[in-house]
CSV table of C-alpha atoms in Angstrom, one decimal:
chain,number,residue,atom,x,y,z
A,1,UNK,CA,8.4,65.1,34.7
A,2,UNK,CA,6.8,66.9,31.4
A,3,UNK,CA,4.2,69.9,31.8
A,4,UNK,CA,0.7,69.0,32.8
A,5,UNK,CA,-1.0,67.7,30.4
A,6,UNK,CA,1.9,67.0,28.5
A,7,UNK,CA,3.4,64.1,30.4
A,8,UNK,CA,4.5,60.2,29.0
A,9,UNK,CA,4.9,57.4,29.3
A,10,UNK,CA,7.8,57.7,30.7
A,11,UNK,CA,7.0,60.5,32.8
A,12,UNK,CA,3.7,57.8,34.1
A,13,UNK,CA,5.7,54.9,34.8
A,14,UNK,CA,8.0,57.7,36.9
A,15,UNK,CA,5.2,58.4,38.6
A,16,UNK,CA,4.6,55.1,39.1
A,17,UNK,CA,8.0,54.2,40.8
A,18,UNK,CA,8.2,56.8,42.7
A,19,UNK,CA,4.6,56.2,44.9
A,20,UNK,CA,3.9,59.3,43.9
A,21,UNK,CA,0.3,58.3,41.5
A,22,UNK,CA,-1.0,54.6,41.8
A,23,UNK,CA,-3.7,54.7,40.3
A,24,UNK,CA,-5.4,56.2,36.9
A,25,UNK,CA,-7.1,58.8,38.7
A,26,UNK,CA,-4.1,60.1,40.9
A,27,UNK,CA,-2.1,59.7,37.7
A,28,UNK,CA,-5.4,62.0,35.5
A,29,UNK,CA,-5.1,63.8,38.8
A,30,UNK,CA,-1.4,65.3,39.3
A,31,UNK,CA,0.0,65.6,35.3
A,32,UNK,CA,-3.9,66.9,33.9
A,33,UNK,CA,-3.9,64.0,32.0
A,34,UNK,CA,-8.1,62.8,30.0
A,35,UNK,CA,-8.9,59.6,31.6
A,36,UNK,CA,-8.3,58.0,27.1
A,37,UNK,CA,-4.9,59.2,27.2
A,38,UNK,CA,-3.4,57.7,30.6
A,39,UNK,CA,-5.3,54.2,28.9
A,40,UNK,CA,-3.1,55.0,26.0
A,41,UNK,CA,0.1,55.0,27.7
A,42,UNK,CA,-0.3,52.9,30.6
A,43,UNK,CA,-0.5,50.7,27.9
A,44,UNK,CA,2.2,50.5,25.5
A,45,UNK,CA,3.5,50.5,29.5
A,46,UNK,CA,1.4,47.3,29.9
A,47,UNK,CA,3.3,45.9,26.3
A,48,UNK,CA,6.2,46.6,27.1
A,49,UNK,CA,5.5,44.3,30.7
A,50,UNK,CA,7.4,46.5,32.0
A,51,UNK,CA,3.7,47.5,34.4
A,52,UNK,CA,0.9,45.9,36.2
A,53,UNK,CA,-2.5,45.3,38.4
A,54,UNK,CA,-1.6,45.2,41.8
A,55,UNK,CA,-4.6,45.2,45.1
A,56,UNK,CA,-8.0,46.8,44.6
A,57,UNK,CA,-6.6,49.9,47.0
A,58,UNK,CA,-9.6,51.5,49.3
A,59,UNK,CA,-12.4,53.2,48.7
A,60,UNK,CA,-12.7,57.1,48.1
A,61,UNK,CA,-16.1,57.8,47.8
A,62,UNK,CA,-17.9,59.1,50.7
A,63,UNK,CA,-20.8,56.4,48.9
A,64,UNK,CA,-19.1,53.3,47.7
A,65,UNK,CA,-18.0,52.4,44.8
A,66,UNK,CA,-15.2,50.0,43.3
A,67,UNK,CA,-12.3,50.2,45.1
A,68,UNK,CA,-8.9,51.4,43.7
A,69,UNK,CA,-7.2,48.5,40.9
A,70,UNK,CA,-3.4,50.1,42.0
A,71,UNK,CA,-0.7,50.4,39.4
A,72,UNK,CA,2.7,48.9,40.4
A,73,UNK,CA,6.1,48.6,38.2
A,74,UNK,CA,7.3,44.7,37.3
A,75,UNK,CA,10.1,44.1,38.6
A,76,UNK,CA,10.8,40.4,36.5
A,77,UNK,CA,10.3,42.0,33.2
A,78,UNK,CA,14.4,41.8,33.3
A,79,UNK,CA,17.4,42.1,35.1
A,80,UNK,CA,20.5,43.8,35.6
A,81,UNK,CA,24.5,42.3,35.9
A,82,UNK,CA,26.6,44.0,38.3
A,83,UNK,CA,30.1,44.1,39.4
A,84,UNK,CA,32.6,45.6,41.9
A,85,UNK,CA,36.1,45.6,41.1
A,86,UNK,CA,38.4,46.7,44.1
A,87,UNK,CA,42.4,46.4,44.0
A,88,UNK,CA,42.8,42.4,44.2
A,89,UNK,CA,39.2,41.0,44.3
A,90,UNK,CA,35.8,41.9,43.0
A,91,UNK,CA,32.2,40.9,43.5
A,92,UNK,CA,29.2,40.3,40.8
A,93,UNK,CA,25.4,38.9,40.7
A,94,UNK,CA,22.8,38.9,39.1
A,95,UNK,CA,20.1,41.0,40.7
A,96,UNK,CA,16.3,42.4,40.7
A,97,UNK,CA,15.1,45.5,38.9
A,98,UNK,CA,14.7,46.3,42.8
A,99,UNK,CA,18.4,45.2,44.6
A,100,UNK,CA,17.3,42.0,45.2
A,101,UNK,CA,20.4,39.5,44.9
A,102,UNK,CA,19.2,36.7,42.9
A,103,UNK,CA,23.0,35.6,42.4
A,104,UNK,CA,26.0,36.3,43.2
A,105,UNK,CA,30.4,35.2,43.0
A,106,UNK,CA,33.0,37.1,44.5
A,107,UNK,CA,36.5,36.2,43.5
A,108,UNK,CA,40.9,37.0,42.6
A,109,UNK,CA,40.6,39.6,39.7
A,110,UNK,CA,43.3,41.7,39.6
A,111,UNK,CA,42.9,44.7,38.7
A,112,UNK,CA,46.9,45.5,37.8
A,113,UNK,CA,46.0,42.5,34.8
A,114,UNK,CA,45.1,45.8,32.8
A,115,UNK,CA,41.3,46.4,31.9
A,116,UNK,CA,40.9,44.0,28.4
A,117,UNK,CA,42.0,41.0,30.9
A,118,UNK,CA,39.8,41.4,34.0
A,119,UNK,CA,36.5,42.5,32.5
A,120,UNK,CA,36.9,39.7,29.6
A,121,UNK,CA,36.8,37.9,33.5
A,122,UNK,CA,33.9,39.5,35.1
A,123,UNK,CA,32.2,38.2,31.3
A,124,UNK,CA,32.6,35.1,31.7
A,125,UNK,CA,30.6,35.5,36.4
A,126,UNK,CA,28.0,36.5,34.2
A,127,UNK,CA,27.8,34.3,32.1
A,128,UNK,CA,27.4,31.5,34.5
A,129,UNK,CA,26.0,33.2,37.3
A,130,UNK,CA,22.9,34.2,34.9
A,131,UNK,CA,21.8,30.2,34.7
A,132,UNK,CA,22.3,30.0,39.0
A,133,UNK,CA,19.8,32.7,39.4
A,134,UNK,CA,17.4,31.1,36.9
A,135,UNK,CA,17.7,33.5,33.7
A,136,UNK,CA,18.2,33.9,31.0
A,137,UNK,CA,20.9,36.1,28.6
A,138,UNK,CA,18.0,37.5,27.0
A,139,UNK,CA,17.0,38.8,30.3
A,140,UNK,CA,19.6,41.3,31.1
A,141,UNK,CA,18.8,45.2,30.2
A,142,UNK,CA,21.8,47.0,31.6
A,143,UNK,CA,25.0,46.1,33.1
A,144,UNK,CA,26.4,48.6,36.0
A,145,UNK,CA,29.8,48.1,36.9
A,146,UNK,CA,31.6,50.2,40.0
A,147,UNK,CA,35.7,50.6,39.9
A,148,UNK,CA,38.6,52.6,42.4
A,149,UNK,CA,38.9,55.6,40.6
A,150,UNK,CA,37.7,59.1,39.7
A,151,UNK,CA,35.3,58.4,36.3
A,152,UNK,CA,34.2,60.5,34.1
A,153,UNK,CA,30.5,59.5,33.1
A,154,UNK,CA,29.8,60.9,30.5
A,155,UNK,CA,32.0,58.4,28.7
A,156,UNK,CA,32.1,55.7,31.4
A,157,UNK,CA,36.2,55.9,31.1
A,158,UNK,CA,38.6,55.9,34.6
A,159,UNK,CA,40.2,59.4,33.8
A,160,UNK,CA,44.1,59.4,35.4
A,161,UNK,CA,42.5,55.7,38.5
A,162,UNK,CA,46.5,56.2,41.0
A,163,UNK,CA,45.5,52.5,41.7
A,164,UNK,CA,44.2,51.0,38.3
A,165,UNK,CA,47.7,51.5,35.7
A,166,UNK,CA,46.4,51.1,32.9
A,167,UNK,CA,43.1,51.6,32.6
A,168,UNK,CA,43.1,55.7,31.8
A,169,UNK,CA,40.8,56.3,29.4
A,170,UNK,CA,40.4,53.1,27.9
A,171,UNK,CA,36.9,51.9,26.9
A,172,UNK,CA,35.6,50.4,30.1
A,173,UNK,CA,31.7,49.9,28.4
A,174,UNK,CA,32.7,48.0,25.0
A,175,UNK,CA,35.1,45.6,26.1
A,176,UNK,CA,33.1,45.2,29.0
A,177,UNK,CA,29.7,44.4,26.7
A,178,UNK,CA,31.7,43.2,24.7
A,179,UNK,CA,33.2,40.2,27.3
A,180,UNK,CA,29.5,39.6,28.5
A,181,UNK,CA,28.1,38.8,24.4
A,182,UNK,CA,31.5,36.8,23.3
A,183,UNK,CA,30.4,34.8,26.5
A,184,UNK,CA,26.5,33.9,25.3
A,185,UNK,CA,25.4,37.4,26.8
A,186,UNK,CA,23.2,39.6,24.3
A,187,UNK,CA,24.6,42.0,22.2
A,188,UNK,CA,25.3,46.2,23.0
A,189,UNK,CA,24.1,45.3,26.4
A,190,UNK,CA,23.9,48.7,28.1
A,191,UNK,CA,26.9,49.1,30.2
A,192,UNK,CA,27.3,52.2,33.2
A,193,UNK,CA,30.2,53.1,34.9
A,194,UNK,CA,31.5,54.2,37.9
A,195,UNK,CA,33.2,54.9,40.8
A,196,UNK,CA,33.1,52.9,44.1
A,197,UNK,CA,32.6,54.8,46.2
A,198,UNK,CA,29.8,57.2,44.8
A,199,UNK,CA,28.2,53.3,43.5
A,200,UNK,CA,28.5,52.6,47.5
A,201,UNK,CA,27.7,55.4,49.0
A,202,UNK,CA,24.1,54.8,46.3
A,203,UNK,CA,23.9,52.0,47.7
A,204,UNK,CA,23.5,52.4,51.3
A,205,UNK,CA,21.5,56.5,51.1
A,206,UNK,CA,18.6,54.7,48.4
A,207,UNK,CA,18.9,51.4,51.2
A,208,UNK,CA,18.9,52.3,54.8
A,209,UNK,CA,18.8,56.3,53.9
A,210,UNK,CA,16.0,57.1,51.2
A,211,UNK,CA,14.8,60.3,53.4
A,212,UNK,CA,18.5,61.9,54.3
A,213,UNK,CA,19.5,64.9,51.4
A,214,UNK,CA,23.1,65.5,52.7
A,215,UNK,CA,24.8,61.9,53.1
A,216,UNK,CA,28.4,60.9,52.3
A,217,UNK,CA,30.2,58.1,52.5
A,218,UNK,CA,33.9,57.3,53.5
A,219,UNK,CA,35.9,54.4,52.2
A,220,UNK,CA,39.0,52.9,53.6
A,221,UNK,CA,41.0,50.2,51.5
A,222,UNK,CA,43.4,50.1,49.8
A,223,UNK,CA,42.8,54.0,48.9
A,224,UNK,CA,40.1,56.2,50.1
A,225,UNK,CA,37.6,57.5,48.5
A,226,UNK,CA,33.9,59.3,49.5
A,227,UNK,CA,30.6,58.5,47.8
A,228,UNK,CA,28.1,61.9,48.0
A,229,UNK,CA,24.8,61.5,47.6
A,230,UNK,CA,22.9,65.0,47.8
A,231,UNK,CA,18.8,64.8,47.6
A,232,UNK,CA,18.6,61.6,46.2
A,233,UNK,CA,21.6,62.0,43.6
A,234,UNK,CA,25.1,61.4,43.2
A,235,UNK,CA,27.5,63.9,43.5
A,236,UNK,CA,30.1,63.4,40.6
A,237,UNK,CA,31.7,67.4,40.5
A,238,UNK,CA,31.9,68.8,36.7
A,239,UNK,CA,34.6,65.2,35.6
A,240,UNK,CA,33.6,62.8,38.3
A,241,UNK,CA,36.6,64.1,40.9
A,242,UNK,CA,35.2,64.6,43.4
A,243,UNK,CA,35.1,63.0,46.8
A,244,UNK,CA,38.2,61.7,45.9
A,245,UNK,CA,40.1,62.8,49.9
A,246,UNK,CA,42.3,60.0,50.2
A,247,UNK,CA,44.4,63.2,48.7
A,248,UNK,CA,43.9,65.4,50.3
A,249,UNK,CA,47.9,66.8,51.7
A,250,UNK,CA,48.1,66.8,55.5
A,251,UNK,CA,51.3,67.3,56.2
A,252,UNK,CA,53.0,63.9,56.3
A,253,UNK,CA,56.1,62.6,54.0
A,254,UNK,CA,54.8,60.1,52.9
A,255,UNK,CA,54.7,59.1,49.2
A,256,UNK,CA,51.1,58.1,47.8
A,257,UNK,CA,51.0,55.8,45.2
A,258,UNK,CA,49.6,58.9,42.8
A,259,UNK,CA,53.2,59.9,42.8
A,260,UNK,CA,52.9,63.3,45.3
A,261,UNK,CA,53.8,63.3,49.2
A,262,UNK,CA,52.2,63.6,51.8
A,263,UNK,CA,48.7,63.1,51.4
A,264,UNK,CA,46.0,61.4,53.5
A,265,UNK,CA,45.6,58.0,51.5
A,266,UNK,CA,49.0,57.4,52.3
A,267,UNK,CA,49.1,57.3,56.0
A,268,UNK,CA,45.6,56.2,56.5
A,269,UNK,CA,44.6,54.2,54.3
A,270,UNK,CA,44.6,50.5,54.5
A,271,UNK,CA,47.8,49.5,52.0
A,272,UNK,CA,49.3,52.7,54.3
A,273,UNK,CA,48.4,50.7,58.1
A,274,UNK,CA,49.7,47.7,56.8
A,275,UNK,CA,52.5,48.7,55.0
A,276,UNK,CA,53.7,49.9,58.7
A,277,UNK,CA,52.3,46.5,60.7
A,278,UNK,CA,55.1,45.2,57.5
A,279,UNK,CA,57.5,47.6,59.2
A,280,UNK,CA,57.3,46.8,62.5
A,281,UNK,CA,57.4,42.7,61.7
A,282,UNK,CA,53.0,41.3,61.3
A,283,UNK,CA,52.6,40.1,58.0
A,284,UNK,CA,50.2,42.4,56.1
A,285,UNK,CA,50.3,43.3,52.5
A,286,UNK,CA,46.9,44.9,51.6
A,287,UNK,CA,44.2,46.2,53.4
A,288,UNK,CA,42.3,42.7,53.2
A,289,UNK,CA,45.4,41.4,55.8
A,290,UNK,CA,44.6,44.8,58.7
A,291,UNK,CA,40.8,43.6,57.9
A,292,UNK,CA,41.8,40.5,59.4
A,293,UNK,CA,44.1,41.7,62.1
A,294,UNK,CA,41.8,43.5,63.4
A,295,UNK,CA,38.9,40.6,63.1
A,296,UNK,CA,41.8,38.3,65.5
A,297,UNK,CA,41.9,41.3,67.6
A,298,UNK,CA,45.9,42.3,67.0
A,299,UNK,CA,47.1,45.0,69.6
A,300,UNK,CA,49.5,46.5,66.8
A,301,UNK,CA,46.4,46.0,64.3
A,302,UNK,CA,44.2,48.0,66.5
A,303,UNK,CA,46.4,51.0,67.2
A,304,UNK,CA,47.1,51.4,63.7
A,305,UNK,CA,44.0,51.9,62.7
A,306,UNK,CA,43.1,54.5,65.2
A,307,UNK,CA,45.7,56.4,64.3
A,308,UNK,CA,44.5,56.5,60.8
A,309,UNK,CA,41.6,57.1,61.9
A,310,UNK,CA,42.4,60.2,63.8
A,311,UNK,CA,44.3,61.5,60.5
A,312,UNK,CA,41.3,61.0,58.2
A,313,UNK,CA,39.0,62.5,61.5
A,314,UNK,CA,41.1,65.5,61.2
A,315,UNK,CA,40.3,65.6,56.5
A,316,UNK,CA,36.3,64.6,58.0
A,317,UNK,CA,36.1,67.6,60.3
A,318,UNK,CA,36.4,69.7,56.5
A,319,UNK,CA,34.3,67.7,54.8
A,320,UNK,CA,31.2,68.3,57.1
A,321,UNK,CA,31.8,71.9,58.0
A,322,UNK,CA,31.6,71.8,53.9
A,323,UNK,CA,29.0,69.6,53.3
A,324,UNK,CA,26.9,68.9,56.5
A,325,UNK,CA,25.2,66.1,56.3
A,326,UNK,CA,23.2,64.1,57.8
A,327,UNK,CA,24.5,60.9,57.9
A,328,UNK,CA,28.4,59.8,58.0
A,329,UNK,CA,29.2,56.2,56.9
A,330,UNK,CA,32.8,54.6,57.3
A,331,UNK,CA,33.2,51.3,55.1
A,332,UNK,CA,35.5,49.6,53.9
A,333,UNK,CA,38.9,47.3,55.2
A,334,UNK,CA,38.7,49.4,57.7
A,335,UNK,CA,35.3,50.4,58.0
A,336,UNK,CA,35.9,48.6,62.8
A,337,UNK,CA,35.0,49.6,66.0
A,338,UNK,CA,38.9,51.5,66.3
A,339,UNK,CA,38.9,53.3,63.0
A,340,UNK,CA,35.8,54.5,63.9
A,341,UNK,CA,36.8,55.9,67.2
A,342,UNK,CA,39.8,57.3,65.9
A,343,UNK,CA,37.1,59.5,63.4
A,344,UNK,CA,35.4,60.5,65.9
A,345,UNK,CA,38.3,62.0,68.7
A,346,UNK,CA,39.5,64.6,66.3
A,347,UNK,CA,36.3,65.0,63.8
A,348,UNK,CA,34.1,66.7,66.8
A,349,UNK,CA,37.4,67.5,68.0
A,350,UNK,CA,37.9,69.7,65.2
A,351,UNK,CA,33.8,70.1,63.6
A,352,UNK,CA,32.3,73.2,64.9
A,353,UNK,CA,29.3,71.6,67.0
A,354,UNK,CA,27.3,73.7,64.0
A,355,UNK,CA,28.1,71.0,61.9
A,356,UNK,CA,27.8,67.7,63.8
A,357,UNK,CA,25.1,68.5,66.5
A,358,UNK,CA,22.5,66.7,63.8
A,359,UNK,CA,24.8,64.5,62.1
A,360,UNK,CA,24.9,60.2,62.6
A,361,UNK,CA,28.5,58.9,62.1
A,362,UNK,CA,27.7,55.1,61.5
A,363,UNK,CA,29.2,52.2,59.1
A,364,UNK,CA,27.6,49.9,56.8
A,365,UNK,CA,24.6,48.7,56.2
A,366,UNK,CA,25.3,46.7,53.3
A,367,UNK,CA,29.2,45.5,54.1
A,368,UNK,CA,30.4,43.5,50.8
A,369,UNK,CA,27.3,44.4,49.1
A,370,UNK,CA,26.6,48.0,49.5
A,371,UNK,CA,29.2,48.7,45.6
A,372,UNK,CA,26.8,45.7,43.8
A,373,UNK,CA,23.3,47.3,44.8
A,374,UNK,CA,24.6,51.0,44.2
A,375,UNK,CA,25.9,49.6,40.5
A,376,UNK,CA,22.9,48.2,40.0
A,377,UNK,CA,20.5,50.6,41.3
A,378,UNK,CA,22.1,53.6,39.3
A,379,UNK,CA,21.7,50.8,35.4
A,380,UNK,CA,17.9,51.1,37.2
A,381,UNK,CA,17.3,54.7,37.2
A,382,UNK,CA,19.1,55.1,33.8
A,383,UNK,CA,16.9,52.9,32.2
A,384,UNK,CA,13.8,54.0,34.0
A,385,UNK,CA,14.5,57.8,33.5
A,386,UNK,CA,11.6,59.3,31.3
A,387,UNK,CA,13.3,59.8,28.8
A,388,UNK,CA,15.6,56.8,28.0
A,389,UNK,CA,12.6,54.8,28.9
A,390,UNK,CA,10.4,56.7,26.5
A,391,UNK,CA,13.6,56.4,24.1
A,392,UNK,CA,12.7,52.5,24.3
A,393,UNK,CA,10.0,51.7,23.7
A,394,UNK,CA,9.8,53.7,20.5
A,395,UNK,CA,12.7,51.5,19.8
A,396,UNK,CA,10.2,48.1,20.9
A,397,UNK,CA,8.3,49.7,18.9
A,398,UNK,CA,5.0,49.5,21.6
């Protein structure tokens, strides 16, 4: 936030949204602004439709008087579109600015069909979802997309994705914005793109573990990836490559889809377990097939999943020692009891007791919606951050 006496309207919005200051008096106290200046800047937020008055708060003065009117972020003035793209299917949704799911669709969408076709289909899904959510295209303030590959967050482009052939360096933001517009949506809607494990971690941490200052989510599906949230923000590394634990070498000789041998994903992902099952005569072609077999209690699937969990747990012992998280969440197709048991066996065996003394090893709370919730939250936090909010207010002429 700007220094005392210099806070912008965007800074005041941030204080209200975070709950740090929710009355005019509290805003004056925190920012050092005069009553008149606070009133002027709040008036801009009211005219934009971003704030509303809530119920009266408690009377602070022992002499009594009128209760202070509380201020609230108005989450009804716009909606967010979000999509979570996996290798062979996708989910899309319309969300409120506070993450409530208004309408949702899932279906087959094959990432190997290429970005032009896949993003064009997502644009159609979005257009069909808006009437189901009883919302109009002009109410969409932004689009968030989760993809199964490393993303340069500055450009929104995937960088050398092992399981997304044809997507490397593609202008995802521009194509998805055009696809939405071509299907009746508004022009130039901002699009944000991030890695799926990152956005799953972001959604889960904000929804269920907001006080956890170091949170790690590991997604085990077709591939293996991790999302890390530190002090409420996604940790991406210098160019979006943080968390790509599926390509840590584990000493095996299996060929990975990235072209290297011995990657963790080549021996312990949902795809790897599916291949082992197929070799054993059990029909399985993907992580989702493994998930169905595990749900049915198939003995060979259970055994292979537990072994995969042990291999992942061995790597996670290093991750936990390095990051010292409070929560380690296992998500994805293999995130059931057999795999989790295997993870815990090796994790607690290999990691120092100090690293696991305050660690909770859990499974997903949001399930298949985690990426959607995270993608929606990413858009909202970007669009209503103080500097960006100020730019948008000026563009609106308020």
